Amino acid sequence: MSTHRIFRASLLFIAVAALVAPAMAHLGENQTEIAKRLGKGKTYRSRGGWEQREYPKNGLTTYVVFVNDKSIWELTKRNDKKITDSDIQALLKDASTGGHHFTWHAADKCYLRDDGKVKAERQPRHDDFFSIMNLEAIADHEDVSQFVCLGKTAQEVTQRYGPSTLMKPRDGMEQREYGKNGYTIHVVFKDGRSVWEFFKREDKDATEDDIVKILTAVGGGFLWDDATKGFFKDGKRLQAQREPGHPDFFFIKDNDAIGR
């Protein structure tokens, strides 16, 4: 093969490699730093009250969640098919910064970085996405002390949870979706007041610790009823439990207000 043909073939290989090489975001970077690697991107939607931006490049789309202009969570998917194991290994290699490495934990079906600060996994219930999140950064913002707005007006709920999206009515009552501190919150209104709230973590099912915090936020005093697998307060007036058929949601509702 001539030197000219070898040179052309080398250029072709480099061009193809550039097309298929995954473009990575980096946890901890700000929007300006990530834009240098992935392009400007665009606002996607609020995720749990945090800013989320979408960056398509080289056949992949990366969704980056920012808090105070720092990347704390990145979700990557292929545009043509489900993300491959080789894609995942490339993403893990890129995220193994500062001499840290990831180890597979079969029981939890996830990778954990050896410093315990970063978790990586196929996104639960959306395994076409691969998720890499800074556990410490997310935990720092998971305050639920201001959760539960039963009896509040829509304006009062907005002041606590931020802007909302109108959803399909539930049992004939208005339902709106909010995001705050890594949670999706569905609030059901009757006669202009909140009567029913559903809480869902963005990263996994609500934990027992989450449930205790939510019940504490509404004033505590709930008693467990083993027959119905739920918590009750003031007799049967207030009810709280995992949503049947959707255990990733935990709800609390005012049965008296709903029944009026």
PDB file of C-alpha atoms in Angstrom:
ATOM      1  CA  MET A   1       0.000   0.000   0.000  1.00  0.00           C
ATOM      2  CA  SER A   2       1.363   3.446  -0.915  1.00  0.00           C
ATOM      3  CA  THR A   3       2.273   5.988   1.716  1.00  0.00           C
ATOM      4  CA  HIS A   4      -0.536   8.194   0.398  1.00  0.00           C
ATOM      5  CA  ARG A   5      -3.118   5.401   0.759  1.00  0.00           C
ATOM      6  CA  ILE A   6      -1.863   4.565   4.274  1.00  0.00           C
ATOM      7  CA  PHE A   7      -2.152   8.235   5.221  1.00  0.00           C
ATOM      8  CA  ARG A   8      -5.727   8.407   3.827  1.00  0.00           C
ATOM      9  CA  ALA A   9      -6.680   5.198   5.656  1.00  0.00           C
ATOM     10  CA  SER A  10      -5.288   6.586   8.895  1.00  0.00           C
ATOM     11  CA  LEU A  11      -7.297   9.755   8.480  1.00  0.00           C
ATOM     12  CA  LEU A  12     -10.405   7.676   7.802  1.00  0.00           C
ATOM     13  CA  PHE A  13      -9.840   5.595  10.951  1.00  0.00           C
ATOM     14  CA  ILE A  14      -9.399   8.732  13.050  1.00  0.00           C
ATOM     15  CA  ALA A  15     -12.571  10.267  11.596  1.00  0.00           C
ATOM     16  CA  VAL A  16     -14.622   7.132  12.296  1.00  0.00           C
ATOM     17  CA  ALA A  17     -13.206   6.828  15.812  1.00  0.00           C
ATOM     18  CA  ALA A  18     -14.158  10.415  16.495  1.00  0.00           C
ATOM     19  CA  LEU A  19     -17.728   9.650  15.446  1.00  0.00           C
ATOM     20  CA  VAL A  20     -18.189   6.622  17.679  1.00  0.00           C
ATOM     21  CA  ALA A  21     -16.164   7.618  20.745  1.00  0.00           C
ATOM     22  CA  PRO A  22     -18.542   8.446  23.607  1.00  0.00           C
ATOM     23  CA  ALA A  23     -18.618  12.118  24.551  1.00  0.00           C
ATOM     24  CA  MET A  24     -18.563  12.355  28.308  1.00  0.00           C
ATOM     25  CA  ALA A  25     -19.832  14.814  30.864  1.00  0.00           C
ATOM     26  CA  HIS A  26     -17.963  14.983  34.148  1.00  0.00           C
ATOM     27  CA  LEU A  27     -19.510  15.069  37.610  1.00  0.00           C
ATOM     28  CA  GLY A  28     -18.652  18.280  39.423  1.00  0.00           C
ATOM     29  CA  GLU A  29     -18.208  20.335  36.261  1.00  0.00           C
ATOM     30  CA  ASN A  30     -20.249  23.470  35.579  1.00  0.00           C
ATOM     31  CA  GLN A  31     -22.282  24.179  32.447  1.00  0.00           C
ATOM     32  CA  THR A  32     -19.461  26.089  30.759  1.00  0.00           C
ATOM     33  CA  GLU A  33     -17.008  23.217  31.229  1.00  0.00           C
ATOM     34  CA  ILE A  34     -19.458  20.588  29.988  1.00  0.00           C
ATOM     35  CA  ALA A  35     -20.414  22.739  26.982  1.00  0.00           C
ATOM     36  CA  LYS A  36     -16.774  22.662  25.833  1.00  0.00           C
ATOM     37  CA  ARG A  37     -17.005  18.888  25.520  1.00  0.00           C
ATOM     38  CA  LEU A  38     -20.645  18.285  24.576  1.00  0.00           C
ATOM     39  CA  GLY A  39     -21.800  21.545  23.042  1.00  0.00           C
ATOM     40  CA  LYS A  40     -24.231  24.126  24.398  1.00  0.00           C
ATOM     41  CA  GLY A  41     -27.109  21.690  24.952  1.00  0.00           C
ATOM     42  CA  LYS A  42     -30.554  22.862  25.953  1.00  0.00           C
ATOM     43  CA  THR A  43     -32.772  22.971  28.995  1.00  0.00           C
ATOM     44  CA  TYR A  44     -34.684  19.696  29.233  1.00  0.00           C
ATOM     45  CA  ARG A  45     -36.903  19.958  32.301  1.00  0.00           C
ATOM     46  CA  SER A  46     -36.748  20.435  36.013  1.00  0.00           C
ATOM     47  CA  ARG A  47     -35.830  17.176  37.734  1.00  0.00           C
ATOM     48  CA  GLY A  48     -36.748  17.167  41.376  1.00  0.00           C
ATOM     49  CA  GLY A  49     -36.578  20.966  41.340  1.00  0.00           C
ATOM     50  CA  TRP A  50     -33.014  20.907  39.959  1.00  0.00           C
ATOM     51  CA  GLU A  51     -31.957  22.108  36.517  1.00  0.00           C
ATOM     52  CA  GLN A  52     -31.535  19.418  33.880  1.00  0.00           C
ATOM     53  CA  ARG A  53     -29.939  19.943  30.460  1.00  0.00           C
ATOM     54  CA  GLU A  54     -29.833  17.712  27.391  1.00  0.00           C
ATOM     55  CA  TYR A  55     -26.650  17.203  25.346  1.00  0.00           C
ATOM     56  CA  PRO A  56     -26.778  15.096  22.135  1.00  0.00           C
ATOM     57  CA  LYS A  57     -23.424  14.115  20.610  1.00  0.00           C
ATOM     58  CA  ASN A  58     -21.853  11.199  18.714  1.00  0.00           C
ATOM     59  CA  GLY A  59     -25.030   9.097  18.744  1.00  0.00           C
ATOM     60  CA  LEU A  60     -25.487   9.487  22.490  1.00  0.00           C
ATOM     61  CA  THR A  61     -27.684  11.832  24.505  1.00  0.00           C
ATOM     62  CA  THR A  62     -26.565  12.845  27.986  1.00  0.00           C
ATOM     63  CA  TYR A  63     -28.938  14.438  30.488  1.00  0.00           C
ATOM     64  CA  VAL A  64     -27.060  16.368  33.162  1.00  0.00           C
ATOM     65  CA  VAL A  65     -28.634  17.466  36.439  1.00  0.00           C
ATOM     66  CA  PHE A  66     -27.122  20.627  37.932  1.00  0.00           C
ATOM     67  CA  VAL A  67     -27.347  22.018  41.452  1.00  0.00           C
ATOM     68  CA  ASN A  68     -25.753  25.437  41.957  1.00  0.00           C
ATOM     69  CA  ASP A  69     -24.211  25.074  38.473  1.00  0.00           C
ATOM     70  CA  LYS A  70     -22.416  21.832  39.366  1.00  0.00           C
ATOM     71  CA  SER A  71     -23.156  18.493  37.714  1.00  0.00           C
ATOM     72  CA  ILE A  72     -24.322  15.982  40.334  1.00  0.00           C
ATOM     73  CA  TRP A  73     -26.090  13.381  38.154  1.00  0.00           C
ATOM     74  CA  GLU A  74     -25.635  12.282  34.564  1.00  0.00           C
ATOM     75  CA  LEU A  75     -27.864   9.932  32.568  1.00  0.00           C
ATOM     76  CA  THR A  76     -26.684   8.694  29.168  1.00  0.00           C
ATOM     77  CA  LYS A  77     -28.526   6.785  26.430  1.00  0.00           C
ATOM     78  CA  ARG A  78     -27.792   5.749  22.870  1.00  0.00           C
ATOM     79  CA  ASN A  79     -30.024   7.261  20.207  1.00  0.00           C
ATOM     80  CA  ASP A  80     -30.170   4.124  18.041  1.00  0.00           C
ATOM     81  CA  LYS A  81     -30.457   1.238  20.527  1.00  0.00           C
ATOM     82  CA  LYS A  82     -30.149   0.325  24.187  1.00  0.00           C
ATOM     83  CA  ILE A  83     -26.844   1.438  25.664  1.00  0.00           C
ATOM     84  CA  THR A  84     -24.262  -1.332  25.354  1.00  0.00           C
ATOM     85  CA  ASP A  85     -21.945  -2.904  27.906  1.00  0.00           C
ATOM     86  CA  SER A  86     -18.951  -1.409  26.062  1.00  0.00           C
ATOM     87  CA  ASP A  87     -20.571   2.043  26.317  1.00  0.00           C
ATOM     88  CA  ILE A  88     -21.000   1.492  30.039  1.00  0.00           C
ATOM     89  CA  GLN A  89     -17.376   0.456  30.515  1.00  0.00           C
ATOM     90  CA  ALA A  90     -16.251   3.590  28.651  1.00  0.00           C
ATOM     91  CA  LEU A  91     -18.453   5.762  30.861  1.00  0.00           C
ATOM     92  CA  LEU A  92     -17.123   4.083  34.011  1.00  0.00           C
ATOM     93  CA  LYS A  93     -13.523   4.502  32.874  1.00  0.00           C
ATOM     94  CA  ASP A  94     -14.133   8.186  32.228  1.00  0.00           C
ATOM     95  CA  ALA A  95     -15.753   8.637  35.664  1.00  0.00           C
ATOM     96  CA  SER A  96     -12.841   6.895  37.431  1.00  0.00           C
ATOM     97  CA  THR A  97     -11.073  10.155  38.198  1.00  0.00           C
ATOM     98  CA  GLY A  98      -8.487  10.898  40.865  1.00  0.00           C
ATOM     99  CA  GLY A  99      -7.261   7.308  40.937  1.00  0.00           C
ATOM    100  CA  HIS A 100     -10.679   5.964  41.958  1.00  0.00           C
ATOM    101  CA  HIS A 101     -12.244   2.899  40.347  1.00  0.00           C
ATOM    102  CA  PHE A 102     -15.683   1.298  40.194  1.00  0.00           C
ATOM    103  CA  THR A 103     -16.566  -2.139  41.571  1.00  0.00           C
ATOM    104  CA  TRP A 104     -19.654  -4.140  40.635  1.00  0.00           C
ATOM    105  CA  HIS A 105     -21.989  -4.963  43.564  1.00  0.00           C
ATOM    106  CA  ALA A 106     -24.233  -7.796  42.411  1.00  0.00           C
ATOM    107  CA  ALA A 107     -26.657  -7.617  45.352  1.00  0.00           C
ATOM    108  CA  ASP A 108     -27.487  -3.970  44.573  1.00  0.00           C
ATOM    109  CA  LYS A 109     -27.088  -4.327  40.786  1.00  0.00           C
ATOM    110  CA  CYS A 110     -24.877  -1.263  40.605  1.00  0.00           C
ATOM    111  CA  TYR A 111     -21.298  -0.080  40.452  1.00  0.00           C
ATOM    112  CA  LEU A 112     -19.872   1.884  43.381  1.00  0.00           C
ATOM    113  CA  ARG A 113     -16.720   3.963  43.206  1.00  0.00           C
ATOM    114  CA  ASP A 114     -14.159   2.886  45.784  1.00  0.00           C
ATOM    115  CA  ASP A 115     -14.519   6.159  47.717  1.00  0.00           C
ATOM    116  CA  GLY A 116     -18.242   5.444  48.196  1.00  0.00           C
ATOM    117  CA  LYS A 117     -19.256   8.823  46.749  1.00  0.00           C
ATOM    118  CA  VAL A 118     -20.489   7.828  43.281  1.00  0.00           C
ATOM    119  CA  LYS A 119     -22.985   5.181  42.165  1.00  0.00           C
ATOM    120  CA  ALA A 120     -23.425   3.986  38.572  1.00  0.00           C
ATOM    121  CA  GLU A 121     -26.146   1.709  37.201  1.00  0.00           C
ATOM    122  CA  ARG A 122     -28.690   1.157  34.491  1.00  0.00           C
ATOM    123  CA  GLN A 123     -31.475   3.500  35.548  1.00  0.00           C
ATOM    124  CA  PRO A 124     -34.179   1.547  37.459  1.00  0.00           C
ATOM    125  CA  ARG A 125     -37.339   1.185  35.314  1.00  0.00           C
ATOM    126  CA  HIS A 126     -35.500   2.942  32.445  1.00  0.00           C
ATOM    127  CA  ASP A 127     -32.591   0.595  31.776  1.00  0.00           C
ATOM    128  CA  ASP A 128     -31.940   2.142  28.356  1.00  0.00           C
ATOM    129  CA  PHE A 129     -30.277   4.925  30.396  1.00  0.00           C
ATOM    130  CA  PHE A 130     -27.024   4.556  32.311  1.00  0.00           C
ATOM    131  CA  SER A 131     -26.934   6.685  35.448  1.00  0.00           C
ATOM    132  CA  ILE A 132     -23.881   8.069  37.245  1.00  0.00           C
ATOM    133  CA  MET A 133     -24.686  10.091  40.372  1.00  0.00           C
ATOM    134  CA  ASN A 134     -22.806  11.798  43.155  1.00  0.00           C
ATOM    135  CA  LEU A 135     -24.452  10.261  46.229  1.00  0.00           C
ATOM    136  CA  GLU A 136     -23.088  12.838  48.650  1.00  0.00           C
ATOM    137  CA  ALA A 137     -24.187  15.827  46.557  1.00  0.00           C
ATOM    138  CA  ILE A 138     -27.705  14.437  46.123  1.00  0.00           C
ATOM    139  CA  ALA A 139     -28.015  13.569  49.819  1.00  0.00           C
ATOM    140  CA  ASP A 140     -27.018  17.122  50.747  1.00  0.00           C
ATOM    141  CA  HIS A 141     -30.115  18.427  48.936  1.00  0.00           C
ATOM    142  CA  GLU A 142     -32.655  15.777  49.974  1.00  0.00           C
ATOM    143  CA  ASP A 143     -34.343  17.818  52.685  1.00  0.00           C
ATOM    144  CA  VAL A 144     -37.960  16.692  53.218  1.00  0.00           C
ATOM    145  CA  SER A 145     -38.660  18.831  56.280  1.00  0.00           C
ATOM    146  CA  GLN A 146     -40.814  21.149  54.166  1.00  0.00           C
ATOM    147  CA  PHE A 147     -42.799  18.317  52.570  1.00  0.00           C
ATOM    148  CA  VAL A 148     -46.529  17.675  53.031  1.00  0.00           C
ATOM    149  CA  CYS A 149     -48.928  20.492  52.223  1.00  0.00           C
ATOM    150  CA  LEU A 150     -52.280  18.920  53.127  1.00  0.00           C
ATOM    151  CA  GLY A 151     -54.922  21.608  53.501  1.00  0.00           C
ATOM    152  CA  LYS A 152     -52.887  24.216  51.627  1.00  0.00           C
ATOM    153  CA  THR A 153     -54.040  26.249  48.618  1.00  0.00           C
ATOM    154  CA  ALA A 154     -52.386  25.846  45.212  1.00  0.00           C
ATOM    155  CA  GLN A 155     -50.559  29.124  45.763  1.00  0.00           C
ATOM    156  CA  GLU A 156     -49.237  27.968  49.130  1.00  0.00           C
ATOM    157  CA  VAL A 157     -48.123  24.644  47.654  1.00  0.00           C
ATOM    158  CA  THR A 158     -46.308  26.474  44.833  1.00  0.00           C
ATOM    159  CA  GLN A 159     -44.482  28.612  47.374  1.00  0.00           C
ATOM    160  CA  ARG A 160     -43.160  25.431  48.984  1.00  0.00           C
ATOM    161  CA  TYR A 161     -42.622  23.124  45.993  1.00  0.00           C
ATOM    162  CA  GLY A 162     -42.160  25.543  43.083  1.00  0.00           C
ATOM    163  CA  PRO A 163     -43.966  25.560  39.694  1.00  0.00           C
ATOM    164  CA  SER A 164     -46.161  22.633  38.643  1.00  0.00           C
ATOM    165  CA  THR A 165     -47.550  20.771  35.642  1.00  0.00           C
ATOM    166  CA  LEU A 166     -51.263  19.960  35.370  1.00  0.00           C
ATOM    167  CA  MET A 167     -51.876  16.206  35.188  1.00  0.00           C
ATOM    168  CA  LYS A 168     -54.808  13.907  34.531  1.00  0.00           C
ATOM    169  CA  PRO A 169     -57.504  14.374  37.228  1.00  0.00           C
ATOM    170  CA  ARG A 170     -57.567  11.770  40.000  1.00  0.00           C
ATOM    171  CA  ASP A 171     -61.017  10.650  41.138  1.00  0.00           C
ATOM    172  CA  GLY A 172     -62.454  13.787  39.542  1.00  0.00           C
ATOM    173  CA  MET A 173     -60.129  16.104  41.476  1.00  0.00           C
ATOM    174  CA  GLU A 174     -57.388  18.342  40.064  1.00  0.00           C
ATOM    175  CA  GLN A 175     -53.894  16.830  40.172  1.00  0.00           C
ATOM    176  CA  ARG A 176     -50.611  18.682  39.676  1.00  0.00           C
ATOM    177  CA  GLU A 177     -46.979  17.504  39.512  1.00  0.00           C
ATOM    178  CA  TYR A 178     -44.124  19.258  41.325  1.00  0.00           C
ATOM    179  CA  GLY A 179     -40.416  18.571  41.747  1.00  0.00           C
ATOM    180  CA  LYS A 180     -38.304  19.302  44.815  1.00  0.00           C
ATOM    181  CA  ASN A 181     -35.096  18.010  46.389  1.00  0.00           C
ATOM    182  CA  GLY A 182     -34.823  14.931  44.183  1.00  0.00           C
ATOM    183  CA  TYR A 183     -38.503  13.964  44.504  1.00  0.00           C
ATOM    184  CA  THR A 184     -41.477  14.045  42.174  1.00  0.00           C
ATOM    185  CA  ILE A 185     -44.599  15.104  44.087  1.00  0.00           C
ATOM    186  CA  HIS A 186     -48.169  14.707  42.846  1.00  0.00           C
ATOM    187  CA  VAL A 187     -50.679  16.876  44.721  1.00  0.00           C
ATOM    188  CA  VAL A 188     -54.444  16.360  44.437  1.00  0.00           C
ATOM    189  CA  PHE A 189     -56.681  19.367  45.124  1.00  0.00           C
ATOM    190  CA  LYS A 190     -60.350  19.418  46.110  1.00  0.00           C
ATOM    191  CA  ASP A 191     -62.233  22.695  46.466  1.00  0.00           C
ATOM    192  CA  GLY A 192     -58.936  24.554  46.104  1.00  0.00           C
ATOM    193  CA  ARG A 193     -57.117  22.696  48.920  1.00  0.00           C
ATOM    194  CA  SER A 194     -54.542  19.907  48.911  1.00  0.00           C
ATOM    195  CA  VAL A 195     -56.101  16.640  50.125  1.00  0.00           C
ATOM    196  CA  TRP A 196     -53.730  13.953  48.796  1.00  0.00           C
ATOM    197  CA  GLU A 197     -49.990  13.893  48.073  1.00  0.00           C
ATOM    198  CA  PHE A 198     -47.765  11.288  46.408  1.00  0.00           C
ATOM    199  CA  PHE A 199     -43.991  11.294  46.870  1.00  0.00           C
ATOM    200  CA  LYS A 200     -41.531   9.506  44.579  1.00  0.00           C
ATOM    201  CA  ARG A 201     -37.743   9.593  44.691  1.00  0.00           C
ATOM    202  CA  GLU A 202     -36.067  10.301  41.356  1.00  0.00           C
ATOM    203  CA  ASP A 203     -33.260   7.768  41.856  1.00  0.00           C
ATOM    204  CA  LYS A 204     -34.924   4.780  43.536  1.00  0.00           C
ATOM    205  CA  ASP A 205     -37.946   3.675  45.554  1.00  0.00           C
ATOM    206  CA  ALA A 206     -38.665   5.629  48.731  1.00  0.00           C
ATOM    207  CA  THR A 207     -36.717   4.143  51.630  1.00  0.00           C
ATOM    208  CA  GLU A 208     -37.987   3.493  55.133  1.00  0.00           C
ATOM    209  CA  ASP A 209     -35.966   6.507  56.250  1.00  0.00           C
ATOM    210  CA  ASP A 210     -37.716   8.665  53.624  1.00  0.00           C
ATOM    211  CA  ILE A 211     -41.104   7.494  54.901  1.00  0.00           C
ATOM    212  CA  VAL A 212     -40.232   8.318  58.505  1.00  0.00           C
ATOM    213  CA  LYS A 213     -39.118  11.805  57.444  1.00  0.00           C
ATOM    214  CA  ILE A 214     -42.327  12.411  55.481  1.00  0.00           C
ATOM    215  CA  LEU A 215     -44.517  11.261  58.372  1.00  0.00           C
ATOM    216  CA  THR A 216     -42.495  13.450  60.744  1.00  0.00           C
ATOM    217  CA  ALA A 217     -42.943  16.438  58.399  1.00  0.00           C
ATOM    218  CA  VAL A 218     -46.726  16.202  58.850  1.00  0.00           C
ATOM    219  CA  GLY A 219     -46.393  16.143  62.626  1.00  0.00           C
ATOM    220  CA  GLY A 220     -45.843  12.463  63.434  1.00  0.00           C
ATOM    221  CA  GLY A 221     -48.244  10.514  65.602  1.00  0.00           C
ATOM    222  CA  PHE A 222     -49.082   7.890  62.952  1.00  0.00           C
ATOM    223  CA  LEU A 223     -49.878   4.298  63.957  1.00  0.00           C
ATOM    224  CA  TRP A 224     -49.122   1.281  61.780  1.00  0.00           C
ATOM    225  CA  ASP A 225     -52.045  -0.953  60.787  1.00  0.00           C
ATOM    226  CA  ASP A 226     -50.755  -4.355  59.725  1.00  0.00           C
ATOM    227  CA  ALA A 227     -54.059  -5.446  58.148  1.00  0.00           C
ATOM    228  CA  THR A 228     -54.076  -2.602  55.599  1.00  0.00           C
ATOM    229  CA  LYS A 229     -50.276  -2.141  55.451  1.00  0.00           C
ATOM    230  CA  GLY A 230     -50.716   1.563  56.128  1.00  0.00           C
ATOM    231  CA  PHE A 231     -50.278   4.288  58.719  1.00  0.00           C
ATOM    232  CA  PHE A 232     -53.224   6.140  60.274  1.00  0.00           C
ATOM    233  CA  LYS A 233     -53.619   9.237  62.425  1.00  0.00           C
ATOM    234  CA  ASP A 234     -56.675  10.735  64.147  1.00  0.00           C
ATOM    235  CA  GLY A 235     -58.572   7.491  63.735  1.00  0.00           C
ATOM    236  CA  LYS A 236     -58.825   7.000  59.978  1.00  0.00           C
ATOM    237  CA  ARG A 237     -58.743  10.690  59.022  1.00  0.00           C
ATOM    238  CA  LEU A 238     -55.132  10.748  57.799  1.00  0.00           C
ATOM    239  CA  GLN A 239     -53.800   7.756  55.884  1.00  0.00           C
ATOM    240  CA  ALA A 240     -50.267   7.134  54.576  1.00  0.00           C
ATOM    241  CA  GLN A 241     -48.813   4.141  52.720  1.00  0.00           C
ATOM    242  CA  ARG A 242     -47.050   2.909  49.594  1.00  0.00           C
ATOM    243  CA  GLU A 243     -49.367   3.217  46.603  1.00  0.00           C
ATOM    244  CA  PRO A 244     -50.852  -0.217  45.746  1.00  0.00           C
ATOM    245  CA  GLY A 245     -49.572  -1.289  42.336  1.00  0.00           C
ATOM    246  CA  HIS A 246     -47.011   1.558  42.379  1.00  0.00           C
ATOM    247  CA  PRO A 247     -44.870   0.950  45.500  1.00  0.00           C
ATOM    248  CA  ASP A 248     -42.304   3.487  44.251  1.00  0.00           C
ATOM    249  CA  PHE A 249     -44.820   6.143  45.364  1.00  0.00           C
ATOM    250  CA  PHE A 250     -45.628   6.885  49.017  1.00  0.00           C
ATOM    251  CA  PHE A 251     -48.836   8.829  49.610  1.00  0.00           C
ATOM    252  CA  ILE A 252     -50.495  10.680  52.465  1.00  0.00           C
ATOM    253  CA  LYS A 253     -54.110  11.816  52.285  1.00  0.00           C
ATOM    254  CA  ASP A 254     -56.912  13.402  54.275  1.00  0.00           C
ATOM    255  CA  ASN A 255     -59.805  10.934  54.002  1.00  0.00           C
ATOM    256  CA  ASP A 256     -62.267  13.311  55.682  1.00  0.00           C
ATOM    257  CA  ALA A 257     -61.537  16.151  53.240  1.00  0.00           C
ATOM    258  CA  ILE A 258     -61.773  13.785  50.246  1.00  0.00           C
ATOM    259  CA  GLY A 259     -65.107  12.384  51.454  1.00  0.00           C
ATOM    260  CA  ARG A 260     -66.831  15.723  51.995  1.00  0.00           C
TER     261      ARG A 260
END
